[in-house]
mmCIF file of C-alpha atoms in Angstrom:
data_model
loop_
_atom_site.group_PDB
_atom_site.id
_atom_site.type_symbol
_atom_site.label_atom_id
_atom_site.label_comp_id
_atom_site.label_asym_id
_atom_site.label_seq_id
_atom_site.Cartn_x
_atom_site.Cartn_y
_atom_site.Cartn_z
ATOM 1 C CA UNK A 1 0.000 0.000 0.000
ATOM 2 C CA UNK A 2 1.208 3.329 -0.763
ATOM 3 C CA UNK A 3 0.088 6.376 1.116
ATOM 4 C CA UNK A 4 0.217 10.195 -0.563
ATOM 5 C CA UNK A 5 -0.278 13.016 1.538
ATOM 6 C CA UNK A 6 0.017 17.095 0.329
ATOM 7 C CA UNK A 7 3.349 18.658 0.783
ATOM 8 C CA UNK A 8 1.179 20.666 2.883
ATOM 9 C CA UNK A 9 1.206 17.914 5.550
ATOM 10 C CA UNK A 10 4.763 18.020 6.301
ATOM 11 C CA UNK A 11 3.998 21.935 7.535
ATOM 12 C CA UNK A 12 1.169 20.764 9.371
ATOM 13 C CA UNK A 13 2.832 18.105 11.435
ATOM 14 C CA UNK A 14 6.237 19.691 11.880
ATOM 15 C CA UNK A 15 5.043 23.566 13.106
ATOM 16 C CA UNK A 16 3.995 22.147 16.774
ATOM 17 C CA UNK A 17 7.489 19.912 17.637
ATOM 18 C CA UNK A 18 9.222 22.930 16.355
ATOM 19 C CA UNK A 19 7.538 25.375 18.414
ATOM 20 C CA UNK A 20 7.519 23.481 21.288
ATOM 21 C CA UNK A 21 11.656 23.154 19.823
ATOM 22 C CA UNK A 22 11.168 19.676 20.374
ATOM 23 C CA UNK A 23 13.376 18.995 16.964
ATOM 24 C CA UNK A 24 13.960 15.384 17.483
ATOM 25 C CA UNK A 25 10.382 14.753 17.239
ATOM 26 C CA UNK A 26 10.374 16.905 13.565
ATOM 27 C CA UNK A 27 13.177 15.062 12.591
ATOM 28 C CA UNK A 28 11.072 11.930 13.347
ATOM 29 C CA UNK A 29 8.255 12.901 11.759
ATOM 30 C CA UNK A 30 9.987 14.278 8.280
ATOM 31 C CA UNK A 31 12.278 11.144 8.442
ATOM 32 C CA UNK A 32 9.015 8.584 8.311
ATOM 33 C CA UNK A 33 7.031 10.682 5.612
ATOM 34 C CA UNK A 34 10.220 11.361 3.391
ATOM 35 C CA UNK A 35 12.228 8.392 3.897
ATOM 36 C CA UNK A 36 9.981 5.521 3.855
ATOM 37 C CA UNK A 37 9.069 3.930 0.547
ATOM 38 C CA UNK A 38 5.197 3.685 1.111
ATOM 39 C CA UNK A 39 4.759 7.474 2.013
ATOM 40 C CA UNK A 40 5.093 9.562 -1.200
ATOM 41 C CA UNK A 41 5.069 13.366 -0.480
ATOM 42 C CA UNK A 42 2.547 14.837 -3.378
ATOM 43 C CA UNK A 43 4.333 18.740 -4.512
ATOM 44 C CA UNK A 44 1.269 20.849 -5.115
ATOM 45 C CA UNK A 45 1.344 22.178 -8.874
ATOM 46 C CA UNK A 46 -0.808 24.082 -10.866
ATOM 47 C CA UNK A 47 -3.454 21.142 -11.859
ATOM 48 C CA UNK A 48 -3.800 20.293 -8.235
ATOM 49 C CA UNK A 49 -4.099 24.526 -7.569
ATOM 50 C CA UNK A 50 -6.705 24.859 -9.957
ATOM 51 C CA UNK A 51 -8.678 21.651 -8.590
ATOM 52 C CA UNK A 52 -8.397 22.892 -5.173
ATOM 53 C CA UNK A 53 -9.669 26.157 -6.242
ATOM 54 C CA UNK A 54 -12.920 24.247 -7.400
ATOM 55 C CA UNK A 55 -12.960 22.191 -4.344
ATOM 56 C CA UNK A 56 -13.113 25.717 -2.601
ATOM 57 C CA UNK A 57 -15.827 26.929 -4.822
ATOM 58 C CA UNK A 58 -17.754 23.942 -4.429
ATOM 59 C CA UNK A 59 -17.578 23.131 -1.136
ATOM 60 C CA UNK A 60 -16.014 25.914 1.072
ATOM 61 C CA UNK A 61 -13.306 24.006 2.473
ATOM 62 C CA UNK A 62 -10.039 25.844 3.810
ATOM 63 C CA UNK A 63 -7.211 26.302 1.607
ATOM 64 C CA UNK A 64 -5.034 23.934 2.931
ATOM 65 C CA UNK A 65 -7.825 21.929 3.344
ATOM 66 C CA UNK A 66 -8.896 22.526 -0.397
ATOM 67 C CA UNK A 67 -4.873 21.254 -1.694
ATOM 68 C CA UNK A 68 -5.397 18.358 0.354
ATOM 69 C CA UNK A 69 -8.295 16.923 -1.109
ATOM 70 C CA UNK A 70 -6.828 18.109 -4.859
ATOM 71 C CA UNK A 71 -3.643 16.198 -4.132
ATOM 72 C CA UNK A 72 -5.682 12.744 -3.082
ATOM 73 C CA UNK A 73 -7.764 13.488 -6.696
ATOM 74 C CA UNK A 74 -5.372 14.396 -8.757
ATOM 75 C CA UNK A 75 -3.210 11.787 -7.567
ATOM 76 C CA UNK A 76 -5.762 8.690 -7.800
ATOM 77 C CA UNK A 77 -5.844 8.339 -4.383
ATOM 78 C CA UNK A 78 -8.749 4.920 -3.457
ATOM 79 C CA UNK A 79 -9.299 6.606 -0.295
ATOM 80 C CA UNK A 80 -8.883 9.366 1.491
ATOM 81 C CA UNK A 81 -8.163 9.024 5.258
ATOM 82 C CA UNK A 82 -8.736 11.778 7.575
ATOM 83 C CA UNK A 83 -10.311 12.876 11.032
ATOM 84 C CA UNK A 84 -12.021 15.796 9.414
ATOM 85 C CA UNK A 85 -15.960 14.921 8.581
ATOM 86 C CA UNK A 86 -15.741 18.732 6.694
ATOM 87 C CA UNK A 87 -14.223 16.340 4.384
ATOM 88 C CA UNK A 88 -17.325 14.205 3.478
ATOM 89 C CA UNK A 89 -18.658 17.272 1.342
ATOM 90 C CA UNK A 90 -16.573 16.358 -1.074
ATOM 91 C CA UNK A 91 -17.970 13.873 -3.305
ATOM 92 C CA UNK A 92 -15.256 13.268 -5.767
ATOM 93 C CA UNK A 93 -13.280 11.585 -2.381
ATOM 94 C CA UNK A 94 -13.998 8.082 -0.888
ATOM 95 C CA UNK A 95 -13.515 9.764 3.044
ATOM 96 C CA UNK A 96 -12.893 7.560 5.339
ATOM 97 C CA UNK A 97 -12.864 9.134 8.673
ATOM 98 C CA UNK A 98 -10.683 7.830 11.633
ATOM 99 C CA UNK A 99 -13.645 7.643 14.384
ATOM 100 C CA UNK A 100 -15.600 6.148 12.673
ATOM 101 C CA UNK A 101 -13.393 2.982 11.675
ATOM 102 C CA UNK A 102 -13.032 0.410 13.872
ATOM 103 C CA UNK A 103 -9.581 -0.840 14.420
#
């Protein structure tokens, strides 16, 4: 299984360890989603842009949350696994939200 995620996520997940100057736990983090063959790190160009523009227009997500979404679509994604039931509105993504799983 391979797992894409938005450049977008690596400035998401780093910003608190790095305030908190915990930079071991950054370096951990970047490490696993840059290192590791199953996580491929999705740059955000202009077809994702202009998708996540009409994500936006559509369905009034965030920004960030709008080049999320366009990087699972543009990129094929089967799934798109999130926490986030905003994300539901979008009906071009198969959401699968965390709570509601069971593990």
């Amino acid at each position: 299984m391979q797992v894409f995620t938005s450049v977008i996520t690596l400035t998401e997940i780093l910003s608190q360890p790095l305030k908190l100057g915990n930079y071991n736990l950054a370096r951990e983090y970047l490490d696993i989603l840059v290192t590791r063959d199953e996580y491929i790190v999705v740059e955000i160009s202009t077809a994702p842009a202009i998708t996540a523009a009409e994500i936006r227009a559509r369905f009034s997500l965030r920004t960030p949350d709008a080049l999320h979404a366009a990087t699972a679509i543009e990129s094929g994604c089967d799934a798109f696994l999130t926490n986030d039931r905003g994300f539901r509105r979008v009906h071009d993504l198969n959401v699968l939200v965390l709570d509601d799983l069971e593990l």
